[in-house]
PDB file of C-alpha atoms in Angstrom:
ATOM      1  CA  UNK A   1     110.685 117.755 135.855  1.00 67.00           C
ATOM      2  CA  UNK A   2     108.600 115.798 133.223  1.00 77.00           C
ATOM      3  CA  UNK A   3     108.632 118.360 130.376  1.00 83.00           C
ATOM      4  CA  UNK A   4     112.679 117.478 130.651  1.00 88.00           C
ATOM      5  CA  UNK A   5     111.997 113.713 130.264  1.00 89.00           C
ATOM      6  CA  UNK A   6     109.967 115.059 127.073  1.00 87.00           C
ATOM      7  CA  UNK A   7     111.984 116.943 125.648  1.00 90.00           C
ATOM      8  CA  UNK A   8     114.827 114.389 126.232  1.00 92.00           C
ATOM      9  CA  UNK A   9     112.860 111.847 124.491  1.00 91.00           C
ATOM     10  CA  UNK A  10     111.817 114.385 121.647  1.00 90.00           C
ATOM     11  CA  UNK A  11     115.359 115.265 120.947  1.00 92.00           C
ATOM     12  CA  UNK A  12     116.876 111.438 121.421  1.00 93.00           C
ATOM     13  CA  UNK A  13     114.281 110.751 118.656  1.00 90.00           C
ATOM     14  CA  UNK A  14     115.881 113.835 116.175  1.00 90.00           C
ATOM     15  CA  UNK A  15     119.185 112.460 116.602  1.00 92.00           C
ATOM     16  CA  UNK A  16     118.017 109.188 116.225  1.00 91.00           C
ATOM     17  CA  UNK A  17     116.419 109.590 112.921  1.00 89.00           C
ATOM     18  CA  UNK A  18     119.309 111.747 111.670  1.00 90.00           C
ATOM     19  CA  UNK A  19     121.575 108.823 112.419  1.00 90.00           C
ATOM     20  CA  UNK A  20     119.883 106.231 110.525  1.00 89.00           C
ATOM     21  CA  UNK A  21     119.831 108.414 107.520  1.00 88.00           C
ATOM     22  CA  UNK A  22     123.287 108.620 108.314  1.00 89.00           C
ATOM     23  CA  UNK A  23     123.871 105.464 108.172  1.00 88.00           C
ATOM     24  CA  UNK A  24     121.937 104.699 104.917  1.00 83.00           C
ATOM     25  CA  UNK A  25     119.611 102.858 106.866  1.00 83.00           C
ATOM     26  CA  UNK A  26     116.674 105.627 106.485  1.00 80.00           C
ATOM     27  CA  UNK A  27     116.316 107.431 103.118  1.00 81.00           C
ATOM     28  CA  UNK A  28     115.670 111.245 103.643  1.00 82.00           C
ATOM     29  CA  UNK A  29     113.235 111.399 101.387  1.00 80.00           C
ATOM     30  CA  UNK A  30     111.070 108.568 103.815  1.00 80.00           C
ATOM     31  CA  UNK A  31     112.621 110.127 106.862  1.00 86.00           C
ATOM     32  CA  UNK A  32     110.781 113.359 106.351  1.00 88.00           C
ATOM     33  CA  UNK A  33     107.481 112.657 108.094  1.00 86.00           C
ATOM     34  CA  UNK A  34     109.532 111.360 110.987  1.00 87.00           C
ATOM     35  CA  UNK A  35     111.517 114.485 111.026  1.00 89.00           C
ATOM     36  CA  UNK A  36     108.261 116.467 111.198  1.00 90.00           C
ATOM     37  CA  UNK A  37     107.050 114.284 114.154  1.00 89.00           C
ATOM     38  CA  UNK A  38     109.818 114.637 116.318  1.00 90.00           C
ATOM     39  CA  UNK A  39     109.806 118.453 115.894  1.00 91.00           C
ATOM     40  CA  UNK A  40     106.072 118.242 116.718  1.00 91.00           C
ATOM     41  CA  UNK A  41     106.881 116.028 119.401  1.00 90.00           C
ATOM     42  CA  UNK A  42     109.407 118.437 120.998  1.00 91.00           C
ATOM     43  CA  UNK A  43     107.047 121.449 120.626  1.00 92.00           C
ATOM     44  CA  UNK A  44     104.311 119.518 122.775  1.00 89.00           C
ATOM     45  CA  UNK A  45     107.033 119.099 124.906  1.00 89.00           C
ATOM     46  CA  UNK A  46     108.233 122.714 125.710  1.00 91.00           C
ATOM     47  CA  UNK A  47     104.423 124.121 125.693  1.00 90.00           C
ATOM     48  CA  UNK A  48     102.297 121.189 126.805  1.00 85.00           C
ATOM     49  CA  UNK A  49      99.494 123.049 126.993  1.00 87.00           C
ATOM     50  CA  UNK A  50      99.266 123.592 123.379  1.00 90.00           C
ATOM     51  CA  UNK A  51      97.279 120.677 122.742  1.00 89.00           C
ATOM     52  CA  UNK A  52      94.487 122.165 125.179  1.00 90.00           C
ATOM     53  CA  UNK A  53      94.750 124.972 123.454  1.00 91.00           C
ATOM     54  CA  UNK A  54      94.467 123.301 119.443  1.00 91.00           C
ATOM     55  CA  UNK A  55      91.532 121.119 121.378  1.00 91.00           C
ATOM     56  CA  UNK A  56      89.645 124.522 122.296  1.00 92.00           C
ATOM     57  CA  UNK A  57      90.074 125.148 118.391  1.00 91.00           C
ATOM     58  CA  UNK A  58      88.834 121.991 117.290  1.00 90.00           C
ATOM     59  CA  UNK A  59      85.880 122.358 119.718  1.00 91.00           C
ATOM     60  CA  UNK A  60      87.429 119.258 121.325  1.00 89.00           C
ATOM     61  CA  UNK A  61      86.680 118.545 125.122  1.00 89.00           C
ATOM     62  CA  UNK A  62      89.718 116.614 126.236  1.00 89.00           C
ATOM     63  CA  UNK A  63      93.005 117.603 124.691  1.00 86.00           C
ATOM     64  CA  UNK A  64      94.930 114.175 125.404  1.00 87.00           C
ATOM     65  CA  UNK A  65      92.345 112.361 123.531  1.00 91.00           C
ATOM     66  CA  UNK A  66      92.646 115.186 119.972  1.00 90.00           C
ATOM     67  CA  UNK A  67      96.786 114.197 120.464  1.00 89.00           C
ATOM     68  CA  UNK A  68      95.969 110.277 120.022  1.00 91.00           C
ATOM     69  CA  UNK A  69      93.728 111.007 117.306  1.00 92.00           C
ATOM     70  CA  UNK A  70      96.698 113.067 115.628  1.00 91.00           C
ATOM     71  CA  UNK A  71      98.822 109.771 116.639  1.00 91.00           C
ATOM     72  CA  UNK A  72      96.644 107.491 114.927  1.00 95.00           C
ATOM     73  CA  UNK A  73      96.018 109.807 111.577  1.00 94.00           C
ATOM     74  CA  UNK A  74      99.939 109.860 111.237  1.00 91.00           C
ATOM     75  CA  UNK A  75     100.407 106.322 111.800  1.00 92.00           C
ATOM     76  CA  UNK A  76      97.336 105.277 109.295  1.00 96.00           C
ATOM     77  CA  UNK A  77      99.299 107.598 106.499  1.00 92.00           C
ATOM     78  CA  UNK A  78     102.964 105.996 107.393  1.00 90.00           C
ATOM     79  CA  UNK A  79     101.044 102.450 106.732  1.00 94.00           C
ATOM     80  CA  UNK A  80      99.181 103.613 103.838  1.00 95.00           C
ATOM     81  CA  UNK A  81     102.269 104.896 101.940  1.00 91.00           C
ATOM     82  CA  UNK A  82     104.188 101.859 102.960  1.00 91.00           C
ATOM     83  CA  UNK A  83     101.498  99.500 101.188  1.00 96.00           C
ATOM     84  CA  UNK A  84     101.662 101.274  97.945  1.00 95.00           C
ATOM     85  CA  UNK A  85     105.282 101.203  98.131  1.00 92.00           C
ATOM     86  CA  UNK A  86     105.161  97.600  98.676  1.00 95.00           C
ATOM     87  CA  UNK A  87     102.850  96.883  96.347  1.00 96.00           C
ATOM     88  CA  UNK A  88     104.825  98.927  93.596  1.00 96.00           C
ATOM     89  CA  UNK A  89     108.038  96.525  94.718  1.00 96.00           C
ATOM     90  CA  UNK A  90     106.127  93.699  94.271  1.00 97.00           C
ATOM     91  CA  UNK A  91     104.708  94.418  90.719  1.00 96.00           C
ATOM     92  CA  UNK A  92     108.825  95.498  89.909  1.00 97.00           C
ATOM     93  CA  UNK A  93     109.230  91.899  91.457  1.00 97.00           C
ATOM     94  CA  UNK A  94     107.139  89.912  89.210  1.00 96.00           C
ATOM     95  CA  UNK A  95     108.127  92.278  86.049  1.00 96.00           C
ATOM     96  CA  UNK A  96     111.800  91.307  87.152  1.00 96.00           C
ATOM     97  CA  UNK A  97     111.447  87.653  87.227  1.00 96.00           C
ATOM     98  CA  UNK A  98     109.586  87.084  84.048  1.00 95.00           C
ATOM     99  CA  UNK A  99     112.185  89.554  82.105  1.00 96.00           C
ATOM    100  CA  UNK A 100     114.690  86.973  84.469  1.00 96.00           C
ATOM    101  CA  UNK A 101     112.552  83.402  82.472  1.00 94.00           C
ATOM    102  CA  UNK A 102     112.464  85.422  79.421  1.00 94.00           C
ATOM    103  CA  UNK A 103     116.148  85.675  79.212  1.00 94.00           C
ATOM    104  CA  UNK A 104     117.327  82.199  80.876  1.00 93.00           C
ATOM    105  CA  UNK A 105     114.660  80.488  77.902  1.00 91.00           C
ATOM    106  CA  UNK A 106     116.879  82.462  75.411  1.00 90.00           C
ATOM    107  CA  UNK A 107     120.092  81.885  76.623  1.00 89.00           C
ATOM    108  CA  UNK A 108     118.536  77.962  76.721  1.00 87.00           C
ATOM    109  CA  UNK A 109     118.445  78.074  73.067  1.00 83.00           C
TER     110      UNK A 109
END
């Protein structure tokens, strides 16, 4: 009876994601990774022992604990790219605002 909770949460997420992008709220192109972790997230549902069974590969002792680690790796990445992209928007920011003085001092004049 929990794999159905799982997979109900796994699919709610899907159709979740695809209606943000819907509704321009999500681009696709940042949507992506999200897309990929709800399919991975509906596989582990369906076969939950797969994670045992990438653990045995990984010459990992407690599957769970290789699935957090996973977590956590995807997470860090999600972070990392949002950083650069914010850091990108800020430099457009500060590029914007001085072209912004640069015009309002000739305008001035």
């Amino acid at each position: 009876m929990k794999k159905v909770y799982f997979i109900i949460i796994a699919v709610f997420a899907f159709i979740y994601v695809i209606y943000e992008v819907r509704q321009r709220k999500f681009s696709i192109k940042e949507s992506f990774w999200w897309f990929i972790a709800s399919v991975v997230m509906l596989f582990l549902a369906i076969f939950p022992y797969s994670i045992d069974w990438i653990a045995k590969k990984f010459n990992v002792s407690y599957g769970p604990s290789l699935l957090f680690v996973f977590c956590i790796i995807f997470l860090i990445f999600i972070n990392f790219r949002n950083s650069k992209k914010i850091a990108e928007q800020q430099e457009k920011i500060i590029e914007l605002s001085q072209q912004v003085a640069i015009l309002k001092e000739k305008n001035r004049r």
